[in-house]
mmCIF file of C-alpha atoms and ligand atoms in Angstrom:
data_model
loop_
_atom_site.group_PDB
_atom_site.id
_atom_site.type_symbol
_atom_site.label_atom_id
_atom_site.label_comp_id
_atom_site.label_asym_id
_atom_site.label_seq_id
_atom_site.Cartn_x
_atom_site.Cartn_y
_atom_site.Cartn_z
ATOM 1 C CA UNK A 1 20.107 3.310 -3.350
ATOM 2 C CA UNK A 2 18.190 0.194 -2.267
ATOM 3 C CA UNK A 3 16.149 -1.228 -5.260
ATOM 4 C CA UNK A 4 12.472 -0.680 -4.208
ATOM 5 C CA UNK A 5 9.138 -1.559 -6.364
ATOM 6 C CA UNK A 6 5.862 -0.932 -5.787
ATOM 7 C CA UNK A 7 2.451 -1.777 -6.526
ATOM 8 C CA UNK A 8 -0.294 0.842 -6.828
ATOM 9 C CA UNK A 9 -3.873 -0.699 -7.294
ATOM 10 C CA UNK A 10 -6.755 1.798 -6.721
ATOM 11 C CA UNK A 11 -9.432 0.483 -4.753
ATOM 12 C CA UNK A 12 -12.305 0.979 -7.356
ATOM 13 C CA UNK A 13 -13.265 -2.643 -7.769
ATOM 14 C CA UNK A 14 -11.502 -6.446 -7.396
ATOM 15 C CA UNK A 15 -8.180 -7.076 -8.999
ATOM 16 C CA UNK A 16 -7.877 -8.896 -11.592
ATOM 17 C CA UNK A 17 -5.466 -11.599 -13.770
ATOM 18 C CA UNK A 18 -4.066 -8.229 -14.943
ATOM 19 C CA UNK A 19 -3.652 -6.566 -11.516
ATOM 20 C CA UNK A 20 -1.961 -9.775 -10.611
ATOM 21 C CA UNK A 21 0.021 -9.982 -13.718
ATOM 22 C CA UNK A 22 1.699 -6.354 -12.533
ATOM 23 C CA UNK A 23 1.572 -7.030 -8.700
ATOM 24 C CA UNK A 24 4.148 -10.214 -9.431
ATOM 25 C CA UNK A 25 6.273 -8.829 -11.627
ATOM 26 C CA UNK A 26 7.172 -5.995 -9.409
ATOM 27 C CA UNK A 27 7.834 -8.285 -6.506
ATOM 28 C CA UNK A 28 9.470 -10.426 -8.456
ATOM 29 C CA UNK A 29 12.183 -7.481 -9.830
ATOM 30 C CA UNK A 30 12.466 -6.521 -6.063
ATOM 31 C CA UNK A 31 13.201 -9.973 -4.922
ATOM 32 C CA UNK A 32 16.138 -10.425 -7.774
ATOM 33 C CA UNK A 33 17.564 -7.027 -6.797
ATOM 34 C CA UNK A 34 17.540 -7.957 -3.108
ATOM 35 C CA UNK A 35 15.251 -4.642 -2.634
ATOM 36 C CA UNK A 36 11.813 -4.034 -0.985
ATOM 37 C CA UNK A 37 8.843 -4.149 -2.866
ATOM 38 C CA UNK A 38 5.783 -1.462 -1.524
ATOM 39 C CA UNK A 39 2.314 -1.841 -1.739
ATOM 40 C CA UNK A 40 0.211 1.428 -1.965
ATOM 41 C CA UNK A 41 -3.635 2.353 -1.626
ATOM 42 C CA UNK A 42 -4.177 4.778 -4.641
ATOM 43 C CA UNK A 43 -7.132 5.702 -3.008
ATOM 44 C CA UNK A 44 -7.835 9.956 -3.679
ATOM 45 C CA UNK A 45 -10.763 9.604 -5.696
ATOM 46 C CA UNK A 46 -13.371 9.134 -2.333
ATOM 47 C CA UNK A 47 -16.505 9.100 -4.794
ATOM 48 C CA UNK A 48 -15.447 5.846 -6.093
ATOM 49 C CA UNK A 49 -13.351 3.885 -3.650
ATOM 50 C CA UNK A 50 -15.030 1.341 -1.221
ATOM 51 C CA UNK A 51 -13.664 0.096 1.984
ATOM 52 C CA UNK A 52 -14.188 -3.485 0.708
ATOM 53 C CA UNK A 53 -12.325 -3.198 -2.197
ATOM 54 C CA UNK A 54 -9.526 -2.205 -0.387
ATOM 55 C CA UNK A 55 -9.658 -5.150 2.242
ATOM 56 C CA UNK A 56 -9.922 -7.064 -0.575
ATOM 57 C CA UNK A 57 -6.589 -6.536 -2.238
ATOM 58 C CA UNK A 58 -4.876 -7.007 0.967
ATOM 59 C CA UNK A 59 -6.042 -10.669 1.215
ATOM 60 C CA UNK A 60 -6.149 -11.342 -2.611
ATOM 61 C CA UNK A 61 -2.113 -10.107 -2.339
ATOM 62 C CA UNK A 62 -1.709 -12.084 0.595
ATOM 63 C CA UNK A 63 -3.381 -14.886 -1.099
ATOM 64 C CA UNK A 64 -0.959 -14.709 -3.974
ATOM 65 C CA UNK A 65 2.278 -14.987 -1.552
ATOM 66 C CA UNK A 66 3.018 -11.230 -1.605
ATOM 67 C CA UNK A 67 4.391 -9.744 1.393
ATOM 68 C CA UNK A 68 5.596 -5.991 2.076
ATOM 69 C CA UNK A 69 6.185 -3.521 4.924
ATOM 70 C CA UNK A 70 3.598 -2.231 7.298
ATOM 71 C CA UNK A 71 2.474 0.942 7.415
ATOM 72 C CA UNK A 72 0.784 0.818 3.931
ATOM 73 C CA UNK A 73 0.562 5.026 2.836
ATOM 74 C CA UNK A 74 -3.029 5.617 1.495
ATOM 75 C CA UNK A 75 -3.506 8.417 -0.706
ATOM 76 C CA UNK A 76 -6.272 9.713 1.066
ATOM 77 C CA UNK A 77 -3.612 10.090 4.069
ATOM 78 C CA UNK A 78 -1.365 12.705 2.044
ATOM 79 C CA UNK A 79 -4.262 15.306 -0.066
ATOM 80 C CA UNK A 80 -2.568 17.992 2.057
ATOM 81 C CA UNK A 81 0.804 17.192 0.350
ATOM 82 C CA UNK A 82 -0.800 17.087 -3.444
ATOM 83 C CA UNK A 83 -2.588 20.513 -2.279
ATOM 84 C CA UNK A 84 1.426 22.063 -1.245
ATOM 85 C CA UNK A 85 2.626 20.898 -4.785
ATOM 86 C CA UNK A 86 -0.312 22.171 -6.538
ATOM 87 C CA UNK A 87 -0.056 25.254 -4.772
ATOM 88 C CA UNK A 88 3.646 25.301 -6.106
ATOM 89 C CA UNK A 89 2.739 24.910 -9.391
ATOM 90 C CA UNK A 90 -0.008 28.034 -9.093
ATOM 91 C CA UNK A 91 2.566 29.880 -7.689
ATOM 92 C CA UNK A 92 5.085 29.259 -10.568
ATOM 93 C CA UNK A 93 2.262 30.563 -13.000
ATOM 94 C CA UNK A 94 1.974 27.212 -14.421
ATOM 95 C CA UNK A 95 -2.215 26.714 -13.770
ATOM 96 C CA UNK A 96 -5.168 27.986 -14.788
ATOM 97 C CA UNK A 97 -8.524 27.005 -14.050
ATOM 98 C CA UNK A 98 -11.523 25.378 -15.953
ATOM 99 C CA UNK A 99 -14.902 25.446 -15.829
ATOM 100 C CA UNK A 100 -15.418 22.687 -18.910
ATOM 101 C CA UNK A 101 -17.531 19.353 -18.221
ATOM 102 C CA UNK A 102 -16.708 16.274 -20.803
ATOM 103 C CA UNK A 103 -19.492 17.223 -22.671
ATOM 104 C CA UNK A 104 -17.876 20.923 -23.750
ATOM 105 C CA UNK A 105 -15.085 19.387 -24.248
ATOM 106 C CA UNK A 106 -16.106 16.934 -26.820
ATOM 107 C CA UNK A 107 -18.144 19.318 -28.295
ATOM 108 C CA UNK A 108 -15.093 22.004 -28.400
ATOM 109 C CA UNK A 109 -12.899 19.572 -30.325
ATOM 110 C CA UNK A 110 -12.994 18.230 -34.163
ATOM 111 C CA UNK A 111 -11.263 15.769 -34.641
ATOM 112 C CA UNK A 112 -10.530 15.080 -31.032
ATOM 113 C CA UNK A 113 -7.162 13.703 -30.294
ATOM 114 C CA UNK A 114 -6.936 10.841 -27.906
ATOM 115 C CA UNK A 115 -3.916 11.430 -25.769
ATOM 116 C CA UNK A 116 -3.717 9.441 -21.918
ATOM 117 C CA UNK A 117 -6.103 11.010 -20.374
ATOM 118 C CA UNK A 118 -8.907 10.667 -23.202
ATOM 119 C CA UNK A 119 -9.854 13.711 -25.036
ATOM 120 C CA UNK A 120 -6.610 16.188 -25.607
ATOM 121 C CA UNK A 121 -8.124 19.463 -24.118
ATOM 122 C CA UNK A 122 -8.663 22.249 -26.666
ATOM 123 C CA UNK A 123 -7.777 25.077 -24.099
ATOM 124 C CA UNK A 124 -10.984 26.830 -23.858
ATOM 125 C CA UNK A 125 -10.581 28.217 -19.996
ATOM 126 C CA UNK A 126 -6.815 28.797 -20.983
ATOM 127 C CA UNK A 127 -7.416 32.704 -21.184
ATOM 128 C CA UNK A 128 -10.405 33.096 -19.221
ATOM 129 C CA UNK A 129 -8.370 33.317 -15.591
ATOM 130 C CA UNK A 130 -10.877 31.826 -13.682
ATOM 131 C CA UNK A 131 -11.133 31.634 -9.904
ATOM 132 C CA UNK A 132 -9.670 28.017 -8.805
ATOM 133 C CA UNK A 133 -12.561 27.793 -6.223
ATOM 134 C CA UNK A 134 -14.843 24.761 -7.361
ATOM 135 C CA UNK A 135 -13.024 24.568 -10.468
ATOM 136 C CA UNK A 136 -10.657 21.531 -12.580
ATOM 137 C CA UNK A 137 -7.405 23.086 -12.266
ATOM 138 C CA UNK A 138 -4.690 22.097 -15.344
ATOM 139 C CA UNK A 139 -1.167 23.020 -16.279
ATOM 140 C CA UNK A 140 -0.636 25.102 -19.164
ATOM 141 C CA UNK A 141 1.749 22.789 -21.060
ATOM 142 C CA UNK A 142 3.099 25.502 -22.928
ATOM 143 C CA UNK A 143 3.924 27.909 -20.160
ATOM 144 C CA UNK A 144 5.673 24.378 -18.531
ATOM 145 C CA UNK A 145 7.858 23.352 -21.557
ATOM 146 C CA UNK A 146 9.194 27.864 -21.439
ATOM 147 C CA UNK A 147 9.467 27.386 -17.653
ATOM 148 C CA UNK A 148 11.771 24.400 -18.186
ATOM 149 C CA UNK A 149 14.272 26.288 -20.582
ATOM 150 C CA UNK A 150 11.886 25.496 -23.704
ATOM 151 C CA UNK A 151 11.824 22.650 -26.608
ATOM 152 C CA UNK A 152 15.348 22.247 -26.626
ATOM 153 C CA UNK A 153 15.858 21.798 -22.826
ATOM 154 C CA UNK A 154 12.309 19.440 -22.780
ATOM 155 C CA UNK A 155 13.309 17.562 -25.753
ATOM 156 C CA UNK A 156 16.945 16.717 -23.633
ATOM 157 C CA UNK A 157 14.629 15.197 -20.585
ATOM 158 C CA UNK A 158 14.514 11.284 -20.981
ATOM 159 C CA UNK A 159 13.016 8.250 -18.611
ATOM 160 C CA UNK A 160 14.611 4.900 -18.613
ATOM 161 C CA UNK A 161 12.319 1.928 -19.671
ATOM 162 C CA UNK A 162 13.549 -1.430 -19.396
ATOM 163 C CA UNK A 163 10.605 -3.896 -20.604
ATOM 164 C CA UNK A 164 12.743 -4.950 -23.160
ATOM 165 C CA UNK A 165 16.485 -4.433 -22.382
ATOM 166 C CA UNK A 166 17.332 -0.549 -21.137
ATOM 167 C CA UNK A 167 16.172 2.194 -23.603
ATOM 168 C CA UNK A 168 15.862 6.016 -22.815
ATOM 169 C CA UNK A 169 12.796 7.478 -23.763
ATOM 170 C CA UNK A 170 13.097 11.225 -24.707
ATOM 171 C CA UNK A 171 10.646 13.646 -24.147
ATOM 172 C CA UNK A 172 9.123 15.336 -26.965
ATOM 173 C CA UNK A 173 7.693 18.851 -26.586
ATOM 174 C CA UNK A 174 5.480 18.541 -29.870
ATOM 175 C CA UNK A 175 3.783 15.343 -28.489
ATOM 176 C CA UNK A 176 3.450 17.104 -25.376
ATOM 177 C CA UNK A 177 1.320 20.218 -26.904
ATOM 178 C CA UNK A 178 -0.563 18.053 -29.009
ATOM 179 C CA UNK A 179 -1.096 14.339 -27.654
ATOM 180 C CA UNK A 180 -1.119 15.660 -23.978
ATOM 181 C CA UNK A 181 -1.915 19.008 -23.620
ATOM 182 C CA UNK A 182 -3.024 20.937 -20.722
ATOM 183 C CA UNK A 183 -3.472 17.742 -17.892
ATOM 184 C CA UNK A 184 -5.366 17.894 -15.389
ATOM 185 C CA UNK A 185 -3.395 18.474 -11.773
ATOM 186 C CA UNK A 186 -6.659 19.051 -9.587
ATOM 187 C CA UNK A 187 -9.929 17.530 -10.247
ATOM 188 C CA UNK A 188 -13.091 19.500 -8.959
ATOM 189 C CA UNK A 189 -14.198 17.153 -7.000
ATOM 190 C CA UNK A 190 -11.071 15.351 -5.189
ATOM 191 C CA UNK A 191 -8.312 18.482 -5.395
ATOM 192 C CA UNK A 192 -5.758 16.195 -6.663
ATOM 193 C CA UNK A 193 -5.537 14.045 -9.947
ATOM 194 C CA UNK A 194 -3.265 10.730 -10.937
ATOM 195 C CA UNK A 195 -0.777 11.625 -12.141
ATOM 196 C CA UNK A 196 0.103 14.486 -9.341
ATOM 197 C CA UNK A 197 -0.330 11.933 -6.624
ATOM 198 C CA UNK A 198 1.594 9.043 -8.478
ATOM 199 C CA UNK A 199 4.543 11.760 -9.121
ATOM 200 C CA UNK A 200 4.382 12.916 -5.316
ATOM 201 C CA UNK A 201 4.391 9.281 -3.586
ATOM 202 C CA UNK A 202 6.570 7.990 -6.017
ATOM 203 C CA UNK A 203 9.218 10.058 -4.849
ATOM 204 C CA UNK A 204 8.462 10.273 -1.211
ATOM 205 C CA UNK A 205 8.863 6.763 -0.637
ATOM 206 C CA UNK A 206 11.945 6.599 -2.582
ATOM 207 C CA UNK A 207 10.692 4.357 -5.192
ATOM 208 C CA UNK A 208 13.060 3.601 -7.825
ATOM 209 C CA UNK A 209 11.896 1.186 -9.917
ATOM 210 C CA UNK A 210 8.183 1.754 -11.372
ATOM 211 C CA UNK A 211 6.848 -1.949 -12.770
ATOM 212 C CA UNK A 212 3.238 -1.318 -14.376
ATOM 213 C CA UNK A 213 0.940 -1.416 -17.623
ATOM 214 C CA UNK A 214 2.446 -0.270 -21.164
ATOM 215 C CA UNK A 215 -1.289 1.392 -20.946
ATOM 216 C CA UNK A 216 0.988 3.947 -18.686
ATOM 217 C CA UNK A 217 3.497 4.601 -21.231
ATOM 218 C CA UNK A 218 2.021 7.401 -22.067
ATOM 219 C CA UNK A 219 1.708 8.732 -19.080
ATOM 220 C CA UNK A 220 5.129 8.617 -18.218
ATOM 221 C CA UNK A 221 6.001 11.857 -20.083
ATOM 222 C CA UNK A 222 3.453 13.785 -17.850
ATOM 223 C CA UNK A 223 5.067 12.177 -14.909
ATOM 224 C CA UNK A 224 8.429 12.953 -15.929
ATOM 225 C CA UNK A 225 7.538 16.960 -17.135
ATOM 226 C CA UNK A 226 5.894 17.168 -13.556
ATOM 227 C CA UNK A 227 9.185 15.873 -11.241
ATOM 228 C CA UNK A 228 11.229 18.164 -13.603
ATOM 229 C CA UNK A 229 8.806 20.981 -11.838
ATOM 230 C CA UNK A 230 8.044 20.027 -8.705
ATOM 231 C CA UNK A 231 11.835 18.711 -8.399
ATOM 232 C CA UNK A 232 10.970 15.305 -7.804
ATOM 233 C CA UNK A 233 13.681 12.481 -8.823
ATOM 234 C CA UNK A 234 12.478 10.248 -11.981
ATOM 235 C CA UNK A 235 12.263 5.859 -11.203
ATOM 236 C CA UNK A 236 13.311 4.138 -13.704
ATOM 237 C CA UNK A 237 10.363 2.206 -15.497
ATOM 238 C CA UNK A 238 8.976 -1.027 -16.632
ATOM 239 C CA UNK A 239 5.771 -0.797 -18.745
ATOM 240 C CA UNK A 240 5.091 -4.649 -18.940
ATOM 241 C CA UNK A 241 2.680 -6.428 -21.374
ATOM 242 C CA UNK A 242 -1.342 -6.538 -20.615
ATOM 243 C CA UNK A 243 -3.104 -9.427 -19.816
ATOM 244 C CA UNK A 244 -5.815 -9.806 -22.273
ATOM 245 C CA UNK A 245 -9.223 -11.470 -22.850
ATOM 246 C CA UNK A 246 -9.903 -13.806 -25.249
ATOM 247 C CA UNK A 247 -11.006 -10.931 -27.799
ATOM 248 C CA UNK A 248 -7.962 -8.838 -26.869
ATOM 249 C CA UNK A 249 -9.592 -6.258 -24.746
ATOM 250 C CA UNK A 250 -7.495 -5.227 -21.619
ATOM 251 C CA UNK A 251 -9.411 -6.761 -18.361
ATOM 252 C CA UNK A 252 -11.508 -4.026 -16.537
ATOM 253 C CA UNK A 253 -12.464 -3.923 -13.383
ATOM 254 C CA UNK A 254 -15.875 -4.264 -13.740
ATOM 255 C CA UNK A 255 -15.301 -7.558 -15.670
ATOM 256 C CA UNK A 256 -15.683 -9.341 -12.457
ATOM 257 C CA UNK A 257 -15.376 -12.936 -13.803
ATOM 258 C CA UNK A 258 -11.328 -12.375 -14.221
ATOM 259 C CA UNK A 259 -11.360 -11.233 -10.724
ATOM 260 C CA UNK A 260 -8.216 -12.948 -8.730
ATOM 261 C CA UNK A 261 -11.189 -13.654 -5.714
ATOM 262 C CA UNK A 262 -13.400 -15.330 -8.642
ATOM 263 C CA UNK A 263 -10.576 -18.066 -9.616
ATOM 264 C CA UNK A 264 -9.823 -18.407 -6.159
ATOM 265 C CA UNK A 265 -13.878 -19.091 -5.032
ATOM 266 C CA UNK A 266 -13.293 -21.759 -8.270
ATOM 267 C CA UNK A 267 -10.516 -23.466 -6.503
ATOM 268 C CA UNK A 268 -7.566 -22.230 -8.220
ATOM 269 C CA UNK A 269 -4.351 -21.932 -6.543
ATOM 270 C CA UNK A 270 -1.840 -19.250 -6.249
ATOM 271 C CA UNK A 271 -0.149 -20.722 -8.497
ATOM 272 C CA UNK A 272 -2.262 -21.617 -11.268
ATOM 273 C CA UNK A 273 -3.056 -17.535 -11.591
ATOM 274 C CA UNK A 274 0.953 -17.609 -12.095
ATOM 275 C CA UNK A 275 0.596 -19.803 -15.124
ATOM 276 C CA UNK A 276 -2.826 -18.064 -16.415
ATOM 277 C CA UNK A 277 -0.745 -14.955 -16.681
ATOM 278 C CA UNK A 278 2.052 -16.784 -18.221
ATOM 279 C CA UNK A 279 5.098 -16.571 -15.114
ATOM 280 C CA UNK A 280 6.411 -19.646 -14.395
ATOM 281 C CA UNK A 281 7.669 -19.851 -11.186
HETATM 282 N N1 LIG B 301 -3.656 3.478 -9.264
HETATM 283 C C1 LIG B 301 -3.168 3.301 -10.596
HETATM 284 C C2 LIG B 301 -3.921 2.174 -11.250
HETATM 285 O O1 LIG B 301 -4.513 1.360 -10.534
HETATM 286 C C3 LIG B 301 -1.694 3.002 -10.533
HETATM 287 C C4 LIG B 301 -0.967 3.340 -11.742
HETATM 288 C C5 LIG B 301 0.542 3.301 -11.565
HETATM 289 O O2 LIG B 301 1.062 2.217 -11.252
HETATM 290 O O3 LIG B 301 1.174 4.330 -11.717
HETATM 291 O O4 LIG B 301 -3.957 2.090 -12.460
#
């Protein structure tokens, strides 16, 4: 299969040294593997997407010497696919739906684990069988890992990572329970949620090679527990280092002074963001 890459920003704000950082990389492993490298609008959450961010990574991508293939697939384009899979999942007897905000969840939780998606939910709508109408709607981990053959089939489930020569990464069903619990599939609001979308598009566009942020890593199990359900082929992956700031926070978005546009407004050249992020080419 053709080696192809892609790059997944969400239009939520500028990108920045660190968007660059990931966007280059992944172009870059296309380009040595003689394969195609995708650009992608991750662009499902409406409330907080704006048409000028989006413009704006086109030309800041552009900018940088990035090319890829025309028509770009937008998120917002393919809800009616997430809804099919979620529906799948429902149907499987995987879901249930929850009424909690953030606040009853913190509040329902002591001492709250941190897992990818912040707080680890504590299951509280887990037995309530609540109508999915208006509600979040999550996957029962549990009921996953016994749909999958249980801990001993789950536990055999791997994902290649090759930051740092090849390594397989095997899944681990207590880590699952406990440092990811019940994820969230469909959010209220937007019917879909990351990591259903990112599993979904991955795999329709035949990507084979994901390149992005070790703060993914840990997303990667969910990813790979959801293709094993929705039977959805697994890319192999490439968490890469994060660019830092001088106190060794990860850039944010709304830090707008390590925007790529801000350096460029300074008079910086393509490749001088190369060398801030430390390529060298
Ligand atoms: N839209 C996600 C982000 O901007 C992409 C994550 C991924 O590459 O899977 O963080």
């Amino acid at each position: 299969m053709a080696h192809l890459e892609r790059f997944a920003p969400s239009p939520t704000g500028y990108l920045h040294l660190g968007h660059a950082f990931s966007a280059l990389t992944a172009w870059k492993h296309a380009q040595a593997a003689d394969g195609v490298f995708l650009l992608r609008i991750e662009d499902f959450d409406y409330n907080r997407v704006r048409v000028e961010f989006e413009q704006a990574i086109y030309e800041d991508l552009h900018w940088l010497g990035l090319d890829w293939p025309e028509p770009v697939l937008r998120q917002s384009d393919n809800l009616t696919v997430y809804a099919a899979a979620l529906n799948s999942l429902q149907e499987m007897g995987l879901t249930y739906a929850c009424e909690c905000t953030r606040a009853d969840i913190k509040a329902a939780t002591s001492p709250p684990v941190l897992g990818p998606d912040g707080i680890v939910y504590p299951g509280t709508c887990r037995n309530k069988g609540l109508a999915s109408n208006e509600n979040t709607i999550r996957l029962n981990m549990n009921k996953a890992i016994e749909h999958l053959g249980g801990a001993s089939m789950v536990n055999r489930l791997h994902f290649t990572e090759t930051n740092d020569g090849e390594l397989h990464y095997f899944l681990d069903d207590n880590h699952l329970l406990t440092n990811c619990g019940d994820i969230i599939l469909a959010r209220r609001d937007v019917g879909t949620s990351y990591h259903m979308a990112v599993v979904i598009d991955d795999a329709a566009q035949n990507v084979t090679h994901v390149t992005r942020g070790q703060d993914l890593f840990e997303a990667t199990q969910i990813h790979r527990i959801l293709q094993e359900l929705l039977g959805l082929q697994t890319p192999i992956y490439c968490h890469h280092r994060l660019i830092l700031d001088k106190n060794g926070k990860r850039l944010a978005k709304r830090d707008d002074s390590r925007a790529i546009r801000k350096y460029r407004s300074d008079g910086a050249t393509a490749q001088d963001i190369r060398a801030m992020v430390g390529l060298d080419w």
